[in-house]
CSV table of C-alpha atoms in Angstrom, one decimal:
chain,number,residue,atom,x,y,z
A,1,UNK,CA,4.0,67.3,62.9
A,2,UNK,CA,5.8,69.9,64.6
A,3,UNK,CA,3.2,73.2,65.6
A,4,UNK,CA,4.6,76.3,66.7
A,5,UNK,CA,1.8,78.7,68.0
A,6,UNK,CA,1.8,82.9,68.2
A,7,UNK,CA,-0.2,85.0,70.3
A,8,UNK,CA,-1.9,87.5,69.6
A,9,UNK,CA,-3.2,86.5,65.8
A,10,UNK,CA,-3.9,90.2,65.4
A,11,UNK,CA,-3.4,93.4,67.2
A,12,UNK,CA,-4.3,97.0,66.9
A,13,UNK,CA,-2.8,99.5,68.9
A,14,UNK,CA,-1.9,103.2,68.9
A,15,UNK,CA,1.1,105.1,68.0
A,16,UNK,CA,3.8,105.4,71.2
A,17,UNK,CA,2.2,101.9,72.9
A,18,UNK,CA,4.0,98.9,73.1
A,19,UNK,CA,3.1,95.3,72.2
A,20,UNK,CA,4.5,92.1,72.8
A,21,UNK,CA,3.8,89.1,70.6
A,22,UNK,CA,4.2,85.7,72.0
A,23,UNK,CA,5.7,82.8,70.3
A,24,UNK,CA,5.4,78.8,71.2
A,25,UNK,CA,6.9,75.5,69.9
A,26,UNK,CA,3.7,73.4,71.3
A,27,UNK,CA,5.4,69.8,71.2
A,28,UNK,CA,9.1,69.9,70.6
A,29,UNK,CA,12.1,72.0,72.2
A,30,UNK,CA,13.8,74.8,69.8
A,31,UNK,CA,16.9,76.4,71.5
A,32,UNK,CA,16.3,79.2,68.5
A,33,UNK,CA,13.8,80.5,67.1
A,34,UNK,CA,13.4,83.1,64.5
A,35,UNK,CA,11.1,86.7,64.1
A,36,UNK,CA,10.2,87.4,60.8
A,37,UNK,CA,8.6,90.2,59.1
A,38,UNK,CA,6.5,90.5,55.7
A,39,UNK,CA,5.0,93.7,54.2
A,40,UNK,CA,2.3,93.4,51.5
A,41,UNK,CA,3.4,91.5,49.2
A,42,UNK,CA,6.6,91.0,50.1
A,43,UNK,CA,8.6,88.0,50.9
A,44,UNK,CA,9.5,87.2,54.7
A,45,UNK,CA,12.6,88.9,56.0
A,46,UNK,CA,14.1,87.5,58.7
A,47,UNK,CA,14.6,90.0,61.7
A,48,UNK,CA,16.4,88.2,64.3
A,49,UNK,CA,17.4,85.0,65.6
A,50,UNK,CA,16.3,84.7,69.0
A,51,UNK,CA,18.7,81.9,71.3
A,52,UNK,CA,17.4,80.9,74.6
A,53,UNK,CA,19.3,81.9,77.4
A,54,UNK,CA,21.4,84.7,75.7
A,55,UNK,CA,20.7,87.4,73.8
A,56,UNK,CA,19.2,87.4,70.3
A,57,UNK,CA,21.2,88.4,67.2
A,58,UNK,CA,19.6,90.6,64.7
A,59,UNK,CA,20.0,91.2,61.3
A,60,UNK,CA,21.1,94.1,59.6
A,61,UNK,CA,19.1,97.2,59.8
A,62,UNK,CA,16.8,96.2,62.5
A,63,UNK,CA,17.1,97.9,65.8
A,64,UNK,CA,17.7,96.0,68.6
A,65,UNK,CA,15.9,98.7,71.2
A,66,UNK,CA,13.2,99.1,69.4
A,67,UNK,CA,12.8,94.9,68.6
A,68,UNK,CA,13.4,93.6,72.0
A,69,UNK,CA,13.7,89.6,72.5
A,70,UNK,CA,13.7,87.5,75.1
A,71,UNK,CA,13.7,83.3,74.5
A,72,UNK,CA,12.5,82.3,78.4
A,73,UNK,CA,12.5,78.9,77.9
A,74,UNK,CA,13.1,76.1,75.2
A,75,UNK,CA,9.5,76.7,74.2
A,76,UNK,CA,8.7,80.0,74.2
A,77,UNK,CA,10.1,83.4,72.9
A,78,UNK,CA,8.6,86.9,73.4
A,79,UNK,CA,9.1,90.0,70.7
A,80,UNK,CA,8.4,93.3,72.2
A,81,UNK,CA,7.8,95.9,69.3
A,82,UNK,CA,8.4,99.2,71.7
A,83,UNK,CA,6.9,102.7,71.3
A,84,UNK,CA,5.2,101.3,68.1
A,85,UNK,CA,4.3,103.7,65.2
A,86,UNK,CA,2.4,103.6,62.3
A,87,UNK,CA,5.5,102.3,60.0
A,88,UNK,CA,5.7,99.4,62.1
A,89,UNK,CA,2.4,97.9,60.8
A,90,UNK,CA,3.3,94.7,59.5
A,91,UNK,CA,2.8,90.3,59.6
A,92,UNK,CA,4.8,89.4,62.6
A,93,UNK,CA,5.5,85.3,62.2
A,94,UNK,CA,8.1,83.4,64.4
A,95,UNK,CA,9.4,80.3,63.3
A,96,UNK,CA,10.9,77.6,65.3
A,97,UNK,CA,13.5,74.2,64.4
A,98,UNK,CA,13.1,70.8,65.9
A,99,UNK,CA,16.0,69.5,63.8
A,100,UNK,CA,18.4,70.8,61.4
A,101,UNK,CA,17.3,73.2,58.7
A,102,UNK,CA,13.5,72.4,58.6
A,103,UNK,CA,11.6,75.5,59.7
A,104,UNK,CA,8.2,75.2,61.1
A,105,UNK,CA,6.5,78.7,61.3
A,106,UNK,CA,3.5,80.1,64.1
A,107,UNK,CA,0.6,81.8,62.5
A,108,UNK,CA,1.8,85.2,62.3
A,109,UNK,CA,0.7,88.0,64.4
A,110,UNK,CA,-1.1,90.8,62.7
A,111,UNK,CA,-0.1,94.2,63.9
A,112,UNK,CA,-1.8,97.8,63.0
A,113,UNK,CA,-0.3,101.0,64.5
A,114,UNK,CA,-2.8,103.6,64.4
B,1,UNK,CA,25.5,87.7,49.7
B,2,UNK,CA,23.4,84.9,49.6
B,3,UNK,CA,21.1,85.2,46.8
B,4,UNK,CA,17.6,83.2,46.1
B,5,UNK,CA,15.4,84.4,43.0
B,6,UNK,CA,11.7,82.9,42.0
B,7,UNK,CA,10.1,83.1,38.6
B,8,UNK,CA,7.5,83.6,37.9
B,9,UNK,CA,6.6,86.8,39.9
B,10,UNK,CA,3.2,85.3,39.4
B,11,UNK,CA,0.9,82.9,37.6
B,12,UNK,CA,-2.5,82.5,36.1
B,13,UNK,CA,-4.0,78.9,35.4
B,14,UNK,CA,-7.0,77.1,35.0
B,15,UNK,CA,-7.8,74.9,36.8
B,16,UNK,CA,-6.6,71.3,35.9
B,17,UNK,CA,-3.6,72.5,34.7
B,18,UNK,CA,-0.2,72.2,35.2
B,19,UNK,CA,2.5,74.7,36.5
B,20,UNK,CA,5.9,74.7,37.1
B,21,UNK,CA,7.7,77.3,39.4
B,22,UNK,CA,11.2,77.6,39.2
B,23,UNK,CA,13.9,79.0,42.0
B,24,UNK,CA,17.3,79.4,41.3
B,25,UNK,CA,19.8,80.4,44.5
B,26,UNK,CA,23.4,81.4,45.0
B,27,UNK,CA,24.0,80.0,48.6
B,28,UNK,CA,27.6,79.7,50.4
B,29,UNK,CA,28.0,76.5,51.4
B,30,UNK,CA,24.6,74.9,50.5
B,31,UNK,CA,23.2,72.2,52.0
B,32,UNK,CA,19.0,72.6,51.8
B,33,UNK,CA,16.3,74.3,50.0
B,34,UNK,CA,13.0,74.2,50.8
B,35,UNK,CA,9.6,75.3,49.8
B,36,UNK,CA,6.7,76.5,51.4
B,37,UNK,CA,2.8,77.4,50.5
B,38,UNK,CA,1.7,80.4,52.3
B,39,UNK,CA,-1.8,81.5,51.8
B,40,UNK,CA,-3.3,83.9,53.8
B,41,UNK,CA,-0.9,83.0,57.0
B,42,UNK,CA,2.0,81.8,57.6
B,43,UNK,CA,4.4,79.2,55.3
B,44,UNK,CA,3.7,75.7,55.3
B,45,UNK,CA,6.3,73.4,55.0
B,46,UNK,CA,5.8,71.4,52.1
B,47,UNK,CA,9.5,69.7,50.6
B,48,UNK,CA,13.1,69.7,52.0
B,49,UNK,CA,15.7,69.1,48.8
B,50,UNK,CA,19.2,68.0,49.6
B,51,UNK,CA,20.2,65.7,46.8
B,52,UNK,CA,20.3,66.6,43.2
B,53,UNK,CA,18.0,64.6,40.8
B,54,UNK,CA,15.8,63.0,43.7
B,55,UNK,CA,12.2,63.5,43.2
B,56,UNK,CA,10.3,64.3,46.2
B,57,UNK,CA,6.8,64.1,45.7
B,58,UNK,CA,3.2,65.0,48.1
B,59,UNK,CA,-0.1,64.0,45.8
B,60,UNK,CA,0.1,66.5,43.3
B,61,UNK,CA,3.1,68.1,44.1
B,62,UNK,CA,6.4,67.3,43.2
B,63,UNK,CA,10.0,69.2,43.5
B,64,UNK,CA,13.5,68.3,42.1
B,65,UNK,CA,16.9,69.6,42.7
B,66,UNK,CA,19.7,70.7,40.1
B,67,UNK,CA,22.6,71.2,42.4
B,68,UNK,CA,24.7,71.6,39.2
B,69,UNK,CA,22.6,74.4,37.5
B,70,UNK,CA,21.9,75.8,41.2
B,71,UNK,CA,17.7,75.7,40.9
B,72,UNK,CA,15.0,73.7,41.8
B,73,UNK,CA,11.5,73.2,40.2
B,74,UNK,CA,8.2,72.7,42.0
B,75,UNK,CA,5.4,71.1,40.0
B,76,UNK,CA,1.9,71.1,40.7
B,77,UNK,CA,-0.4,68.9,38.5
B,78,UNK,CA,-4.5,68.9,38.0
B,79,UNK,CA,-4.6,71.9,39.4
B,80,UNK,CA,-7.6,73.0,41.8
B,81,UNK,CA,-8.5,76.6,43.4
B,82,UNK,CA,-7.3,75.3,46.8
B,83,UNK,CA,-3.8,75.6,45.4
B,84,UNK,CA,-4.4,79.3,45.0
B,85,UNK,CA,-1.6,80.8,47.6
B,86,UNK,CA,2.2,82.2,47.2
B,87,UNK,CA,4.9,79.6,46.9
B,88,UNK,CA,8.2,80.6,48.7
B,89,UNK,CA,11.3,78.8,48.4
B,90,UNK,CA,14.7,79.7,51.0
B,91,UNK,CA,17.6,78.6,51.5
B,92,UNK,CA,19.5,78.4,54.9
B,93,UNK,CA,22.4,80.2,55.0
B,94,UNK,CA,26.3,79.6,55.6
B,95,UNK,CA,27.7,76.5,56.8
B,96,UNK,CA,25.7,73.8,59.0
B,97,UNK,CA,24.3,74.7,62.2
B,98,UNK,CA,23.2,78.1,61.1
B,99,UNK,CA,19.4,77.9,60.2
B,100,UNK,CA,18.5,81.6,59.1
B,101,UNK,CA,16.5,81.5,56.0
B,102,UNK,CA,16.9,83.6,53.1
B,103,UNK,CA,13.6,83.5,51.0
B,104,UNK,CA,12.9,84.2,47.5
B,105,UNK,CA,10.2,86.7,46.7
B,106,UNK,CA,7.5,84.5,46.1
B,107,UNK,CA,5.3,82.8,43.1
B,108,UNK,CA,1.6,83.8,43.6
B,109,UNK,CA,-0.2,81.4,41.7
B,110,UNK,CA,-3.7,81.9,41.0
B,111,UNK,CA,-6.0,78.9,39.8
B,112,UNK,CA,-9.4,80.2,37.9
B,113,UNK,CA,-12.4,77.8,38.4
């Protein structure tokens, strides 16, 4: 089956740093791929939509300085949480389509802002 | 604004029984829903549902679709503690080609040895 990968699986850092989370399809092509985020809890909501060569859309409410994404290649996309703080502590998971409407989803990246 | 809504919140069984979770949606121009086990990671994939009244069905796990009534229904017989995790459902949204997800909040089903 399809395997998406993300890198790091967790992450600690402090408040004002920056961190970039990597995200991989590992054996097909996705020309978009999605950032999701998921409190405690909470169901996923989707961030952005991240399109290789051009720039990601994001979805209401999310700033696009502070979220920045760049999809390289058909196989890999990078989100960049900048000058991270405390709030942004979260479950970071990509997710990646090798046809239409089936969603395969990376491991999630753990972040902690201290 | 597209809508998808998961009952119960959450569920306690023994294990061995059975359970039914049940997601109903409000989706512009729907074409999918799907449903995914997430335990302590990300979703799994676990059923795509397209037609109305076509069972799809993984070992203990089976899902139907009521495109009339707008819900589906995942069912999960003999029961074991491995099926402890939350069940998601989404929807994609809009018309095809556009593969953002809206997900329902979630059934966390717990299974008691």
């Amino acid at each position: 089956g399809a395997v998406v990968s993300q890198h790091p699986s967790w992450v600690i850092c402090k408040s004002g740093t920056s961190v970039k989370i990597e995200c991989r399809s590992l054996d097909f092509q996705a020309t978009t791929m999605f950032w999701y985020r998921q409190f405690p809890k909470q169901s996923l909501m989707l961030m952005a939509t991240s399109n290789e060569g051009s720039k990601a859309t994001y979805e209401q409410g999310v700033e696009k300085d502070k979220f920045l994404i760049n999809h390289a290649s058909l196989t890999l996309s990078t989100l960049t949480v900048t000058s991270a703080h405390p709030e942004d502590s979260s479950f970071y998971i990509c997710s990646a389509s090798p046809s239409t409407d089936t969603q395969y989803f990376g491991p999630g990246t753990r972040l902690t802002v201290l | 604004e597209d809508k998808v809504v998961q009952s119960p919140l959450s569920l306690v069984v023994h294990e061995g029984d059975t359970v039914t979770l049940n997601c109903s949606y409000e989706v512009t121009n729907f074409r999918s829903l799907l449903w995914y086990k997430q335990e302590k990671k990300a979703p799994t994939f676990l059923f795509m549902l397209t037609s109305s009244g076509i069972e799809k069905k993984s070992g203990r796990l089976s899902s139907i679709l009521d495109k009339k009534e707008l819900f589906s229904i995942l069912n999960i017989t003999a029961t074991q503690t491995g099926d402890s995790a939350v069940y998601l459902c989404a929807a994609p949204r809009g018309g095809f080609g556009n593969e953002k997800l809206t997900f329902g909040t979630g059934t966390r089903l717990t299974i008691i040895p």
